[in-house]
Amino acid sequence: MKLPGQEEFEASSACENIPTGEMDSSLVPDPNPGGPSDTDSTEVGVFKDPMLFIQLNELLGWPQALEWRETGRWVLFEEKLEVGAGRWSAPHVPTLALPSLQKLRSLLAEGLVLLDCPAQSFLELVEQVVRVESLSPELRGQLQALLLQRPQHNIRTTGIRPCWGFTDLRKASHDEDTPLKEQHQNALRLKLPPGVEAAAVLAGELGFLAQPLGAFVRLRNPVVLGPLTEVPLPSRFFCLLLGPPTRGRGYHEMGRAVAVLLSDPQFQWSVRRASNLHDLLAALDTFLEEVTVLPPGRWDPTVRIPPPKCLPSQHKRLPSQMREIKGLSRPRGAPAEDRHDHGPHATCPELQRTGRLFGGLVQDVRRKATWYPSDFLDALHPQCLSAVLYIYLATVTNAITFGGLLGDATDGAQGVLESFLGTAVAGAIFCLMAGQPLTILSSTGPVLVFERLLFSFSRDHNMDYLPFRLWIGIWVATFCLVLVATEASVLVRYFTRFTEEGFCALISLIFIYDALCKMLNLTRAYPIQRPGAPAYGCFCQYPGPGENESQWTRTNLKNRDDILIMDLGLVNASLLPPSECTRQGGRPRGPGCHTVPDIAFFSLLLFLTSFLFATALKHVKNSRLFPSMVRKVFSDFSSVLAILLGCGLDAFLGLATPKLLVPREFKPTLPGRDWLVSPFGANPWWLSVAAALPALLLSILIFMDQQITAVILNRAEYRLQKGGGFHLDLFCVAVLMLLTSVLGLPWYVSATVISLAHMDSLRRESRACVPGEAPSFLGIREQRVTGLMVFILTGISIFLAPVLKFIPMPVLYGIFLYMGVAALSSIQFMKRVQLLLMPAKHQPDLLLLRHVSLNRVHIFTAIQLACLGLLWIIKSTPAAIIFPLMSELMYQPKAPEINISVN
């Protein structure tokens, strides 16, 4: 998953880089040419030119049988036809010899140039091209017949093997404008955006010509030129380069030079607006001024340069005419763009103060109400099903983990059932009413620390925990409502990368730490024995009747080993002496009997398998294995497939590993209490007022935890179209705090890691990618259904115990580890930590290091590490009560040297 700041940190090729599919819209093809312009100026609309598909047809076979054969094609990059293999090469950056450009310029200066040619068919175009004074009528006829021959294309049709077009001289003059059937079945058509135009370049050697013949034609209206190009597209440009035989492949290289020129956005912009030969040659000269020459002998010309991940920004290459028009189209008084001003919240409408009580909340409600119907319709996509399964299992695992930890921290006052019920109720309400429904509510580590301290304080002072907790929840809800009324959420504008990365790193480390601790506790309870060492014991798990299984409590367990079994989710189990594990003849005592070392070993095996398998499948999308659709399915369902693999291995081997423990009765964990918490109980009345002090600390923690996650999820890098709702989200959290306090359920705020995983599972990418172009990120599939279904399934899980009990807990711990590692590795903070351990000569050419000195980067990273370590120490000690205040101290006014980003 990608966090804000990763893309600009990884840019490494130019001073200003942009993704290959996101070049400046004024210089590259407009996928919707008929759409409205981004500005009110009619002049600016002409900048959005359609994409060009360029094809090179080469004349081969002289002097025996002449034929036109397609040998190259360009969209963004060059593809060469590998004749021996019968396939197209991988897209690559084209390289040209400087003499070919110089010869091309001379040929165009002396040749025929037709701008705004009115031809309506290929025949009319050929007739105008051959009207050259240097050609005799006989040569014109021969040349016209030759140009009208059908070329041979290497067309890969959908579901059919590559096929070649054919040459038929007798039919050439009758159906020269009729595209071949294979052209319509060309799979390349599916990868080209709407509105694309074609350019045909014909080059070759012709023996009956005494001197070179060059022609460059720009059609007034694009026309489909029959089978001239492999894809039946309307052609805008036509170039003919013919001449007598020469040494080498001079005309082939000149044809490539024309194709490369037309594939360049700047040259294409200029030649579309050229009015005479002088303008055409001026555009070519401008191209020559920007050409980079590689010295001979210092590189291998046969090596194909792969397409870069980022292309250089085209702004600095704007023609002078275009800069003038853009300057005129800029509104008066508009300030010049500051490329360092990329604050994600500077112009965010959700964070503009209205100056009225609850003004921000009212605006959030009005803004989100217009999107509410689409929040359900936009979920009609198979990708949402994958997201539901993935986040559901992560949420259930989180509910079980934090439910067990909360039960230990509160001595059974709250447990797994309360965790399931609270997650389902609070999460479903939040997804229905919140301003950012992509947020996943969950118990978090900082809130769990506060719960533990609150219970210890209540126990030490002989107070009823749940009534005291109720009043704290009431005060927290009141304080949060005050924050909503005063529009305090606008303060998130001052959250910087320092705050976001520190908080996200802390939450990710908690995920990793909890997953590893669970596995270490298992291996500590059942140590893996070395060969020849006596077994620790025999473990047997019995099915047992359902009515008795639900009645197991910690009071029924006899010794430390049984308590460890209960913690690991193994209810109907017992530890026996090693001699009891087998019967006479060495046969196992039963199908559920294994020696203790087996439990630890196979649990560790499932843990590592699920983590590595999920990680590998997630990275399959960027590999070259399998078709793109298969890679996408593997990537989207990586966690689900990893869990299924772990369950399959566990079932196939018949392992007695710890399984998922789901409550089977709908009643509070604490015996004798009702679902509604009494306001006072045995506590004095004044405690309801004194609860305001700890509530103030918890309010700071809730505000920080909620809003930092909201800031991360609403960053501009995610391209959210429907916006967020900071005030509305905090209002929903305040109401849910009151509800969960009354019911004695855990408190919930936005979970950073699971929310990021939710958004990552809903990433939208472009489907039609031209050769050489990586799928471009389009945004997030914004809707409410996936989160709502996740929490509904979480509530139903109480009744799905017969199915969920087969999921091994080590597998879910592996998924937890995967989520934490994925979130941690995606933030810039980790990249800068790697720089601390990397010698300067081995450091990559990062954009960050071009603007900031290395020592300054190291100091910034060291301060972040120190703050993160201090927070971790405070969280793990009795001083955790001041954890909210320490989190607030991580505010950073601004860090311009580090917070550099690129458009």
XYZ file of N, CA, C and O in Angstrom, residues 326-336:
44
model
N -0.721 30.371 -22.856
C -1.027 29.965 -21.482
C -0.957 31.146 -20.530
O -1.730 31.262 -19.595
N 0.007 32.067 -20.804
C 0.081 33.243 -19.966
C -1.139 34.125 -20.112
O -1.643 34.697 -19.147
N -1.682 34.193 -21.339
C -2.888 34.987 -21.541
C -4.102 34.342 -20.917
O -5.021 35.024 -20.467
N -4.131 33.017 -20.891
C -5.304 32.316 -20.372
C -5.341 32.281 -18.860
O -6.358 31.939 -18.277
N -4.230 32.649 -18.195
C -4.222 32.638 -16.738
C -5.074 33.780 -16.210
O -4.964 34.908 -16.672
N -5.935 33.543 -15.256
C -6.770 34.615 -14.720
C -5.924 35.734 -14.142
O -4.834 35.532 -13.632
N -6.468 36.943 -14.255
C -5.753 38.096 -13.734
C -5.582 37.973 -12.224
O -6.502 37.618 -11.516
N -4.406 38.344 -11.793
C -4.140 38.295 -10.362
C -3.813 36.919 -9.845
O -3.566 36.753 -8.665
N -3.850 35.903 -10.746
C -3.539 34.556 -10.286
C -2.058 34.448 -10.021
O -1.241 34.773 -10.858
N -1.662 33.978 -8.871
C -0.237 33.880 -8.571
C 0.399 32.764 -9.353
O -0.261 31.808 -9.766
N 1.663 32.894 -9.584
C 2.401 31.830 -10.268
C 2.444 30.606 -9.385
O 2.432 30.668 -8.171
